[in-house]
Amino acid sequence: MTDPATPLVSARSVPRLMPGAGAPPLRRDLRLVADLIVAGSRVLDVGCGDGALLDYLEHHKGVDARGVEISQSGVQACVSQGLSVVQGDADTDLTDYPSAAFDYVILSNTLQTVRRPKRVLEELVRIGRHAIVSFPNLGHWRVRLELLARGRAPRTRVLNAPWYETANIHLCTFRDFDILCRDVGITVVRRISVSHAGDPASIFARGPLANLLGEMGVFLLRRGQSPAREGVRRRDRR
Amino acid sequence: MNQHGAAPPPTYALARFGQIVELGHAAPLRLDSGVEFGPFPIAYRTFGTLNAERSNAILVCHALTLDQHVIGTHPVTGNPGWWDAVVGPGKPLDTDRFFVICPNVLGGCMGSAGPNQIDPNTGEVYAAAFPVVTISDMVRAQVMLLEHLGIPDLFCVIGGSMGGMQVLQWAASYPDRVFAAIPIAAAARHSAQNIAFHEVGRQAIMADPDWRNGEYLRHGVIPRQGLAVARMMAHITYLSETALAQKFGRNLQDRLRLSFGFDADFQVESYLRHQGASFVERFDANSYLYITRAMDYFDLAADAGGELWRAFVGTRSRFCVISFDSDWLFPTAESRTIVHALNAVAANVSFVEIETDAGHDAFLLNVPEFHAALRGFLRGAAEHRGLAAG
C-alpha cells in the first residue's frame, strides 16, 4: 500500500482554484465541520450528499477533498461539479481504503443510519488520522419528554420522521457515544453541541448537561486512548 | 481499391484513413508475444489544436469495431462520427479547448497495421500470419505515436469498452504521462462470459467456408456469413432487454401474420440481419478475430501479480470511472472492482453509475447525465492542470 507519509497531492497540479461561481453560502452545520479542518489537508467526506462541504473545502481551504455518496443523484451532482466522488456505501465500501490515507474522514448526520455503526466508526479512525462525526442526540430533553409524556416514539424538529419511515435505525445519546468510543479505543478530542440548525448551543449545553441540552453533536475523534486515560488505566492495573 | 484488398501505400489513402505514420523504424515494437514488430503504420485523426505548452492533449481510445473517425461523416459508411455527441466545439471533449487524438488500434482495419495489410517482409497480405496483439501492445503503439507527435504527456486518456481497457492499461503502465483517466463501461479483465461470446463469434467466422484458414483475401472472397453472424450475436450483447423490448417488442416485419418459415418474421430479426450485413461491408473478418483476442487476453491484475490495486500503486492520475446500470456486458460490478482497487491506493477517483436503458452502447448515445459527468470531471481536471478556461 502507499506510504501514508508520502503526500499524494500531485506536484504537477498547483491548484489555484476559484470558488464555484454563484455557490450558495455553506450550511451552518457544515461550516462548523469545515472550521475543524486544517487548510491543505486530505479529507474524505462519507455521505457527502450534493458535495457542498467538499466544494467549500476544495475552494476555500485548499483541501484535497474526496467524497463517498450512496445516492446516484448526489454522485451525479458532485461529479458534474468536478468533485472527486465515488458511488459507495459507508457500511461496505470503507474497507478498501488504506490506513491513515486521509487527515480527516467526515461522517455528517449519517452514523445513525448505517447498519453497523461500531464497525463504521472503527473504519473512520483507521482511514483518517482524525474523524469528524455528527449525529442527533437521543438524550436531548425534548426526546426524553416526548417519550415520557406522550409514551410514543419521539418526534422532534431533529428526528422528524415517524418510526416506520425513519432512516435513523441506530440512534444514541452523547453518553452512549462516549462509552462506545471508550470501549473501542477512540479519543474524543472535541465535542461541540449544536442546535438543530447547526448553531453552537448555549453555554449550558456545553458542560455536564450537554447530554440533556445538546440537540446535535459534532465530535472530533482520533484513534487511541488519550495519554491521560491510558495513565489512569495503567494505575488501575497496579 | 477494394476495402478488403491489399493495403494501400500510406500516402494516398488520407481521406479514408486520416493521417498515417510509419512507426518503429528506429527500433521495432516488442509485442507481448515476443515478436519484434515493425516498421508498421498507425492511422490517426486529430481534432482541435495543441497548445504551446503541449498540455491539452486528450487521447481517445476506440472500442472493438470503431475507428479513428470520431466525429464528422465516416468516409466508408457515410454515417456520423461515433462520438459526435461527445467530441466537438462546446461538447464535453471541447475541441475549442482540447487537442483530441484518436488512432486506429494495432490490429485494426482502418489504416493501422492489421491482418488485412501487406507484410513488408513477404509482400503478401498478413492474414493469419499477423502476430497476435494485446491491449498492452496497442497502448505501446500509441505511446510511439505520441512520441512521434512530440506530446510528452496526456491531459486525459478516455475510452469506452475496449477503449476503457486501453485507458486502464495507460494508467497502469504510464502513470506519469496520464493526468486524468476516464475508463467507461470497461473492466480490468475480460470476464469468462465475454470470452465465451467472443469465442462464438470467432467460431462463426472460422466455420465459414470462405474464411479459408484466414487466406480469404488471396482467394478474392470474404467470409460474409460468418462475420455477419458474429456481429449479430455481439450486437445483442451491446443492448439491453428493455431496449430491445421497447424498440421492437414482438412486432412483425412487413407482414401481418407469421410466415411459418424461417424468414425474418420479427422486426428484431430483420434489424440484426441488417446489422450483420452492413458490418461486413466495413470490417475485416481477421481483424475481428485479432481484436477480440486482444480483449480476451486483457487481465490487468494478473499482470500486477494477481492483485489489481498493485497495478495502480503510486498513481497521481485523476480517475473518473463510469458505468451504465443496464450494461450487462461490462456491468457496474466490473467498474466497482476498478474503483475498489483505486481506493486501496488512495487514488483520486470519481465513480458514477448512470441510469439508462441503453445497455453497453450507452456510451455512444445521447445520455445527458453521462455527458454532464464527463463535462464536470474534465472541467475540474483542467482546473487542476492549470488549463485556461474554455
XYZ file of C-alpha atoms in Angstrom:
628
model
C 0.000 0.000 0.000
C 1.014 3.593 -0.218
C 3.213 5.075 2.418
C 0.892 7.291 4.415
C 3.718 9.747 4.981
C 4.020 10.390 1.257
C 1.897 13.312 0.114
C -0.203 12.095 -2.782
C -1.040 15.583 -3.963
C 0.341 15.813 -7.462
C 3.359 18.061 -7.833
C 2.073 18.844 -11.319
C -1.119 20.284 -10.007
C -0.591 23.581 -8.338
C -4.217 24.365 -7.638
C -5.156 27.988 -7.970
C -8.815 27.435 -7.666
C -11.625 29.882 -7.733
C -14.749 29.185 -5.729
C -17.645 27.936 -7.804
C -19.445 30.964 -9.173
C -22.749 31.655 -7.538
C -22.288 28.946 -4.913
C -24.704 29.454 -2.003
C -23.182 30.059 1.440
C -22.326 26.881 3.300
C -24.961 25.495 5.674
C -24.075 26.386 9.261
C -23.635 22.824 10.499
C -21.296 22.095 7.582
C -19.434 25.331 8.251
C -18.855 24.103 11.797
C -17.299 20.917 10.418
C -15.235 22.889 7.905
C -13.835 25.050 10.697
C -12.391 21.950 12.386
C -10.315 21.116 9.312
C -6.786 22.392 8.812
C -6.214 24.046 5.423
C -4.372 21.993 2.834
C -5.193 18.641 4.419
C -6.596 15.479 2.825
C -10.269 14.891 3.534
C -12.759 12.110 2.803
C -16.424 13.054 3.262
C -18.505 9.907 3.708
C -22.102 10.607 2.757
C -21.170 13.848 1.001
C -24.627 14.458 -0.494
C -24.531 17.099 -3.197
C -20.923 17.977 -2.357
C -21.489 21.394 -0.743
C -18.914 20.774 2.001
C -16.380 19.243 -0.408
C -16.727 22.167 -2.775
C -16.194 24.615 0.085
C -13.164 22.739 1.411
C -11.559 22.464 -2.010
C -12.058 26.081 -2.993
C -11.717 27.908 0.336
C -9.257 25.771 2.283
C -7.114 24.215 -0.457
C -8.116 20.758 0.728
C -7.578 17.595 -1.321
C -11.235 16.667 -0.985
C -12.832 13.319 -1.850
C -16.306 12.010 -1.225
C -18.385 8.853 -0.958
C -22.124 9.088 -1.605
C -24.771 6.390 -1.802
C -27.351 8.180 -3.963
C -26.969 8.287 -7.724
C -28.314 11.836 -7.859
C -25.823 13.046 -5.253
C -22.874 11.443 -7.040
C -24.077 12.833 -10.337
C -24.291 16.342 -8.873
C -20.803 16.070 -7.348
C -19.025 14.651 -10.397
C -20.737 17.170 -12.661
C -19.257 19.902 -10.420
C -15.805 18.427 -10.899
C -15.589 16.953 -7.390
C -13.888 13.599 -6.792
C -16.744 11.479 -5.514
C -17.427 7.754 -5.784
C -20.737 5.983 -5.530
C -20.485 3.818 -2.455
C -21.932 2.687 0.861
C -20.447 3.594 4.251
C -21.349 0.127 5.540
C -19.431 -1.783 2.887
C -17.062 0.410 0.924
C -14.720 1.844 3.566
C -12.709 -1.349 3.982
C -10.836 -0.744 0.702
C -9.080 2.409 1.842
C -5.588 2.101 3.297
C -4.978 3.148 6.893
C -4.226 6.816 7.600
C -4.883 7.707 3.961
C -6.618 10.930 4.998
C -6.097 13.631 7.605
C -9.842 13.806 8.270
C -12.731 11.492 7.497
C -16.139 13.130 7.878
C -19.423 11.403 8.597
C -22.144 14.058 8.850
C -25.509 13.072 10.277
C -25.123 9.562 8.864
C -23.815 7.328 11.661
C -27.360 6.721 12.952
C -28.450 5.454 9.507
C -25.803 2.783 8.902
C -26.308 -0.890 9.680
C -23.125 -1.354 11.700
C -22.202 1.948 13.358
C -19.447 0.486 15.541
C -17.695 -1.045 12.557
C -18.093 2.166 10.540
C -16.695 4.225 13.405
C -13.648 1.975 13.641
C -13.127 2.303 9.888
C -13.322 6.111 10.079
C -10.495 6.392 12.590
C -8.480 3.755 10.742
C -8.650 5.576 7.398
C -8.275 9.058 8.866
C -5.879 10.486 11.402
C -8.984 12.245 12.654
C -12.667 11.576 12.189
C -15.420 14.167 12.419
C -18.764 12.618 13.247
C -22.067 14.393 13.775
C -25.402 12.894 14.827
C -28.634 13.826 16.643
C -28.627 13.341 20.413
C -31.265 10.878 21.610
C -30.651 12.170 25.131
C -31.940 15.667 24.345
C -34.652 16.769 26.774
C -37.284 17.108 24.036
C -36.761 13.468 23.064
C -36.947 12.364 26.698
C -40.076 14.425 27.241
C -41.799 13.038 24.137
C -41.330 9.501 25.343
C -42.116 10.232 28.956
C -45.115 12.482 28.470
C -46.721 11.009 25.374
C -45.472 7.439 25.509
C -44.736 7.492 21.817
C -41.635 7.151 19.678
C -40.136 10.639 19.870
C -40.660 13.056 17.018
C -38.792 16.351 17.321
C -37.563 19.000 14.897
C -34.375 16.939 14.518
C -35.933 13.472 14.491
C -38.975 14.361 12.453
C -39.938 11.155 10.638
C -42.386 8.611 12.119
C -40.770 5.438 13.464
C -41.883 3.349 10.491
C -40.325 5.680 7.929
C -37.195 6.971 9.595
C -33.755 6.262 8.157
C -32.358 6.564 11.704
C -32.008 2.963 12.768
C -29.179 3.354 15.291
C -29.841 6.420 17.415
C -27.810 7.062 20.555
C -27.201 9.688 23.205
C -23.974 11.626 23.646
C -23.243 9.447 26.644
C -23.799 6.247 24.663
C -21.380 7.550 22.053
C -18.738 8.447 24.645
C -18.959 4.939 26.081
C -18.678 3.316 22.639
C -15.636 5.449 21.829
C -14.011 4.436 25.104
C -14.784 0.755 24.515
C -13.257 0.683 21.028
C -10.263 2.844 21.914
C -11.223 6.139 20.332
C -10.418 9.509 21.877
C -12.969 12.295 21.720
C -10.702 15.262 21.039
C -13.545 17.756 20.949
C -17.307 17.763 21.224
C -19.443 20.640 20.022
C -23.122 20.764 20.922
C -25.238 22.464 18.313
C -28.872 23.325 17.795
C -30.947 21.601 15.152
C -29.988 24.399 12.739
C -26.294 23.914 13.354
C -25.761 26.951 15.579
C -23.456 26.421 18.538
C -25.599 25.535 21.509
C -25.946 27.725 24.584
C -23.241 27.742 27.200
C -25.317 25.367 29.338
C -25.286 22.701 26.626
C -21.508 22.588 26.576
C -20.826 21.368 30.057
C -22.071 18.406 32.062
C -25.626 18.999 30.840
C -24.717 18.531 27.173
C -26.400 15.141 27.050
C -29.638 16.795 28.148
C -29.408 20.110 26.304
C -27.499 19.328 23.070
C -29.685 18.586 20.056
C -26.901 17.633 17.687
C -23.278 16.853 18.394
C -20.155 17.288 16.279
C -17.350 15.084 17.549
C -13.686 15.340 16.586
C -12.163 11.904 17.121
C -8.907 10.092 16.760
C -7.831 6.539 17.255
C -6.246 5.529 20.530
C -6.944 6.380 24.137
C -5.809 9.776 25.340
C -2.485 9.623 27.259
C -4.211 10.730 30.469
C -6.756 7.964 30.252
C -4.063 5.401 29.463
C -2.219 6.655 32.528
C -5.292 6.036 34.625
C -5.638 2.545 33.228
C -2.037 1.720 33.950
C -2.512 2.878 37.505
C -5.671 0.833 37.754
C -3.793 -2.264 36.740
C -1.366 -1.683 39.505
C -9.399 -0.111 -54.359
C -11.395 -2.832 -52.702
C -11.670 -2.211 -48.970
C -10.672 -5.803 -48.338
C -7.936 -5.638 -50.919
C -4.251 -5.083 -50.473
C -3.210 -2.302 -48.128
C -2.528 0.971 -49.898
C 0.796 2.747 -49.630
C 0.466 5.088 -46.656
C 0.456 8.254 -48.701
C -2.603 8.072 -50.901
C -5.311 6.982 -48.531
C -5.562 10.047 -46.346
C -9.228 10.749 -46.946
C -10.112 7.234 -45.904
C -7.718 6.835 -43.005
C -6.765 10.351 -41.861
C -3.039 10.715 -41.140
C -0.756 7.720 -41.410
C 2.675 7.431 -39.871
C 5.136 4.559 -40.117
C 6.472 3.851 -36.639
C 9.199 1.544 -35.378
C 11.888 2.414 -37.911
C 14.432 3.154 -35.199
C 13.501 0.210 -33.009
C 10.735 -2.320 -33.540
C 7.774 -2.707 -31.201
C 8.331 -5.742 -28.992
C 4.946 -7.404 -28.710
C 3.769 -9.315 -25.631
C 4.015 -12.471 -27.751
C 7.754 -11.851 -28.094
C 7.562 -10.879 -31.774
C 9.677 -7.891 -32.855
C 7.214 -5.952 -34.968
C 7.832 -3.102 -37.377
C 8.140 -0.785 -39.023
C 4.365 -0.535 -39.045
C 1.749 2.093 -39.948
C -0.619 3.740 -37.479
C -3.542 5.744 -38.874
C -4.954 8.508 -36.736
C -7.004 11.665 -36.771
C -6.740 14.789 -34.652
C -9.281 17.454 -33.773
C -8.622 20.864 -32.206
C -5.249 22.487 -31.625
C -2.315 21.502 -29.455
C -1.463 24.429 -27.173
C 2.022 25.901 -26.861
C 2.653 24.056 -23.588
C 1.546 20.753 -25.214
C -0.584 20.189 -22.146
C -4.101 19.889 -23.581
C -3.919 16.569 -25.441
C -6.699 14.020 -24.991
C -6.231 10.516 -26.351
C -9.492 8.854 -27.365
C -9.226 5.049 -27.421
C -11.836 3.411 -29.609
C -13.832 0.243 -28.983
C -13.680 -3.115 -30.787
C -15.229 -2.245 -34.151
C -14.913 1.548 -34.131
C -12.066 3.596 -35.543
C -10.304 6.953 -35.661
C -13.231 8.743 -37.324
C -14.559 10.060 -34.019
C -16.561 12.950 -35.474
C -17.735 14.005 -38.899
C -19.020 11.856 -41.733
C -17.393 8.446 -41.857
C -15.513 8.068 -45.170
C -16.657 4.461 -45.668
C -20.155 4.247 -44.224
C -21.259 7.866 -44.632
C -22.638 7.704 -41.070
C -21.991 10.428 -38.469
C -18.893 10.016 -36.310
C -19.343 7.532 -33.469
C -18.712 10.191 -30.802
C -20.304 13.242 -32.443
C -22.332 13.651 -29.235
C -19.231 13.899 -27.035
C -16.420 15.434 -29.108
C -16.502 18.812 -30.860
C -16.741 22.542 -30.223
C -18.664 23.144 -26.989
C -19.079 19.379 -26.395
C -17.766 17.668 -23.227
C -14.488 16.964 -25.064
C -14.382 20.539 -26.287
C -12.183 20.801 -29.394
C -12.023 24.570 -28.890
C -10.095 23.794 -25.734
C -8.524 20.363 -26.083
C -6.424 18.637 -28.720
C -8.098 15.288 -29.393
C -6.146 12.407 -30.925
C -7.675 9.093 -31.973
C -5.545 6.389 -33.563
C -6.849 3.210 -35.149
C -5.706 0.349 -32.909
C -2.909 -2.013 -33.788
C -4.613 -4.997 -35.429
C -7.425 -2.832 -36.774
C -8.555 -2.481 -40.363
C -8.711 1.284 -40.903
C -5.140 2.006 -41.876
C -3.148 0.838 -38.856
C -1.149 -2.376 -39.113
C -3.562 -5.280 -39.225
C -4.111 -8.675 -40.802
C -5.609 -7.209 -43.993
C -2.399 -5.379 -44.867
C 0.702 -6.336 -46.808
C 3.553 -7.747 -44.747
C 6.556 -5.713 -45.990
C 8.808 -8.681 -45.332
C 6.948 -11.055 -47.653
C 4.997 -8.777 -49.952
C 1.894 -10.852 -49.129
C -1.185 -9.968 -47.112
C -0.533 -10.865 -43.447
C -3.841 -12.723 -42.983
C -3.321 -15.393 -40.305
C 0.412 -14.639 -40.217
C -0.265 -11.360 -38.428
C 1.087 -11.610 -34.878
C -1.424 -11.827 -32.018
C -1.523 -8.423 -30.317
C -2.683 -7.399 -26.842
C -4.252 -4.295 -25.306
C -0.807 -3.520 -23.920
C 0.691 -3.747 -27.438
C -1.974 -1.339 -28.713
C -1.051 1.109 -25.964
C 2.677 0.822 -26.680
C 1.974 1.661 -30.321
C 0.007 4.722 -29.117
C 2.960 5.759 -26.956
C 5.165 5.621 -30.061
C 2.627 7.749 -31.942
C 2.602 10.397 -29.195
C 6.384 10.447 -29.160
C 6.270 10.996 -32.904
C 3.805 13.860 -32.370
C 6.045 15.389 -29.684
C 3.433 15.137 -26.941
C 5.196 14.380 -23.635
C 2.116 13.532 -21.591
C -1.650 13.411 -21.895
C -4.094 15.678 -20.169
C -6.579 12.846 -20.441
C -6.983 9.376 -21.878
C -10.580 8.275 -22.391
C -12.444 5.377 -23.942
C -15.412 3.044 -23.643
C -15.471 -0.756 -23.618
C -12.182 -1.943 -25.183
C -11.226 1.737 -25.230
C -11.655 1.694 -21.446
C -9.296 -1.279 -21.236
C -6.688 0.784 -23.074
C -7.303 3.660 -20.642
C -6.649 1.356 -17.682
C -3.521 -0.023 -19.348
C -2.272 3.525 -19.955
C -2.896 4.484 -16.327
C -1.120 1.371 -15.058
C 1.846 1.395 -17.461
C 2.449 5.137 -17.910
C 1.059 6.827 -14.783
C 3.336 9.851 -15.182
C 2.009 10.503 -18.674
C -1.671 10.404 -17.691
C -3.072 13.396 -15.808
C -6.658 12.152 -15.980
C -8.123 8.795 -16.987
C -11.736 8.031 -17.904
C -12.490 4.327 -18.351
C -16.131 3.976 -19.418
C -18.209 0.766 -19.411
C -14.962 -1.124 -19.011
C -13.366 -3.886 -16.951
C -9.902 -4.610 -15.610
C -10.129 -8.078 -17.109
C -12.320 -9.739 -19.691
C -14.862 -11.974 -17.972
C -15.409 -15.651 -18.767
C -18.833 -14.805 -20.183
C -17.361 -12.197 -22.503
C -14.583 -14.529 -23.656
C -17.345 -17.052 -24.355
C -19.266 -14.584 -26.518
C -16.103 -13.728 -28.418
C -15.324 -17.383 -28.969
C -18.734 -17.979 -30.536
C -18.146 -15.014 -32.836
C -14.752 -16.300 -33.876
C -16.077 -19.793 -34.452
C -18.812 -18.374 -36.685
C -16.153 -16.650 -38.816
C -13.812 -19.622 -38.928
C -16.656 -22.018 -39.736
C -17.497 -20.020 -42.862
C -16.012 -21.925 -45.856
C -14.952 -18.574 -47.316
C -12.661 -17.913 -44.374
C -10.140 -20.333 -45.945
C -7.870 -20.525 -42.908
C -7.679 -16.762 -42.913
C -6.354 -16.544 -46.500
C -9.640 -15.301 -47.979
C -8.247 -12.090 -49.489
C -5.826 -14.116 -51.577
C -8.813 -16.036 -52.943
C -10.831 -12.892 -53.595
C -13.626 -13.802 -51.144
C -14.868 -12.667 -47.742
C -16.418 -14.861 -45.007
C -19.576 -12.772 -45.124
C -21.940 -15.147 -43.409
C -19.589 -15.917 -40.555
C -18.701 -12.298 -39.892
C -22.354 -11.250 -40.104
C -23.410 -13.905 -37.569
C -20.582 -12.846 -35.243
C -21.771 -9.255 -35.473
C -25.448 -10.162 -34.952
C -24.695 -12.026 -31.782
C -22.308 -9.379 -30.469
C -24.834 -6.662 -31.244
C -27.345 -8.262 -28.866
C -24.799 -8.010 -26.065
C -24.452 -4.262 -26.651
C -28.154 -3.632 -25.984
C -30.446 -4.389 -23.076
C -33.584 -6.485 -22.890
C -35.544 -3.323 -22.065
C -34.152 -1.524 -25.100
C -34.972 -4.453 -27.401
C -38.472 -4.741 -25.957
C -39.096 -1.006 -26.371
C -37.632 -0.777 -29.848
C -39.071 -3.950 -31.366
C -41.236 -5.871 -28.938
C -42.670 -8.809 -30.871
C -43.549 -6.587 -33.819
C -43.611 -8.312 -37.187
C -41.534 -7.093 -40.117
C -43.531 -6.036 -43.190
C -46.195 -8.676 -42.651
C -49.457 -9.183 -40.825
C -49.005 -12.776 -39.726
C -46.306 -15.338 -39.027
C -44.853 -16.993 -42.131
C -44.434 -20.438 -40.584
C -40.945 -20.437 -42.051
C -37.531 -19.013 -41.266
C -37.754 -15.626 -42.885
C -37.208 -12.588 -40.723
C -40.766 -12.535 -39.367
C -39.884 -10.287 -36.433
C -38.526 -6.775 -36.641
C -35.718 -7.680 -34.287
C -34.552 -10.392 -36.693
C -34.641 -8.030 -39.632
C -32.717 -5.442 -37.629
C -29.992 -7.898 -36.682
C -29.679 -9.186 -40.249
C -29.216 -5.620 -41.413
C -26.607 -5.012 -38.709
C -24.707 -8.130 -39.768
C -24.850 -7.371 -43.482
C -23.728 -3.749 -43.174
C -20.914 -4.675 -40.785
C -19.374 -6.982 -43.400
C -19.033 -4.002 -45.736
C -16.846 -2.068 -43.328
C -14.926 -4.523 -41.168
C -12.297 -7.157 -41.830
C -13.022 -10.655 -40.526
C -9.452 -11.413 -39.499
C -9.219 -8.071 -37.734
C -12.296 -9.121 -35.760
C -10.512 -12.315 -34.691
C -7.363 -10.484 -33.611
C -9.033 -7.651 -31.730
C -11.461 -9.903 -29.846
C -8.434 -11.990 -28.852
C -6.675 -8.905 -27.518
C -9.682 -8.179 -25.306
C -9.827 -11.795 -24.088
C -6.175 -11.670 -23.053
C -6.657 -8.466 -21.046
C -6.171 -9.005 -17.304
C -4.557 -6.064 -15.552
C -4.486 -7.775 -12.145
C -2.672 -10.830 -13.498
C -0.004 -8.539 -14.920
C 0.341 -6.909 -11.482
C 0.962 -10.074 -9.501
C -2.663 -11.063 -9.048
C -3.954 -8.032 -7.144
C -5.462 -5.198 -9.119
C -4.511 -2.431 -6.691
C -0.858 -3.201 -7.321
C -1.347 -2.001 -10.897
C -2.078 1.495 -9.566
C 0.382 1.895 -6.675
C 1.727 5.442 -6.525
C -0.606 6.769 -9.206
C -1.225 10.506 -9.173
C -3.700 10.464 -12.043
C -7.272 11.618 -11.517
C -9.724 8.874 -12.428
C -13.361 9.057 -13.460
C -14.901 5.595 -13.715
C -18.306 5.470 -15.409
C -20.712 2.557 -15.814
C -24.311 2.142 -17.009
C -26.876 0.287 -14.939
C -28.383 -1.630 -17.895
C -24.978 -2.733 -19.253
C -24.768 -6.498 -18.734
C -21.682 -6.972 -20.921
C -19.472 -4.740 -18.761
C -21.705 -4.458 -15.699
C -21.259 -1.910 -12.914
C -19.672 -4.599 -10.724
C -16.658 -4.540 -13.070
C -16.294 -0.780 -12.638
C -16.719 -1.138 -8.884
C -13.803 -3.582 -8.853
C -11.669 -0.918 -10.517
C -12.843 1.708 -8.012
C -12.095 -0.548 -5.044
C -8.561 -1.086 -6.357
C -8.080 2.660 -6.830
C -9.436 3.353 -3.340
C -6.969 0.832 -1.960
C -4.118 3.061 -3.124
C -5.997 6.241 -2.105
C -6.101 7.370 -5.725
C -8.136 10.401 -6.733
C -11.202 8.742 -8.190
C -14.735 9.639 -9.143
C -17.204 6.892 -9.916
C -20.722 7.256 -11.196
C -23.202 4.667 -12.419
C -25.510 6.250 -14.993
C -29.155 5.163 -15.141
C -30.205 4.322 -18.683
C -31.946 1.565 -20.649
C -29.408 1.748 -23.455
C -27.169 -1.099 -22.270
C -23.468 -1.256 -23.121
C -23.938 1.033 -26.147
C -24.991 3.878 -23.839
C -21.509 5.383 -24.050
C -22.126 6.041 -27.750
C -25.589 7.538 -27.324
C -27.011 10.834 -26.239
C -27.296 10.256 -22.479
C -27.344 13.727 -20.843
C -26.307 12.577 -17.343
C -23.294 10.793 -18.821
C -22.255 13.866 -20.758
C -22.764 16.107 -17.706
C -20.470 13.842 -15.673
C -17.806 13.921 -18.410
C -18.042 17.687 -18.718
C -17.823 18.280 -14.962
C -14.941 15.886 -14.432
C -12.951 17.348 -17.315
C -13.614 20.895 -16.101
C -12.339 20.003 -12.627
C -9.300 18.193 -14.040
C -8.484 21.087 -16.383
C -8.637 23.450 -13.404
C -6.099 21.311 -11.554
C -3.961 21.018 -14.679
C -3.912 24.815 -14.947
C -5.525 24.818 -18.409
C -7.189 28.092 -19.302
C -10.974 28.002 -19.125
C -12.639 27.237 -22.442
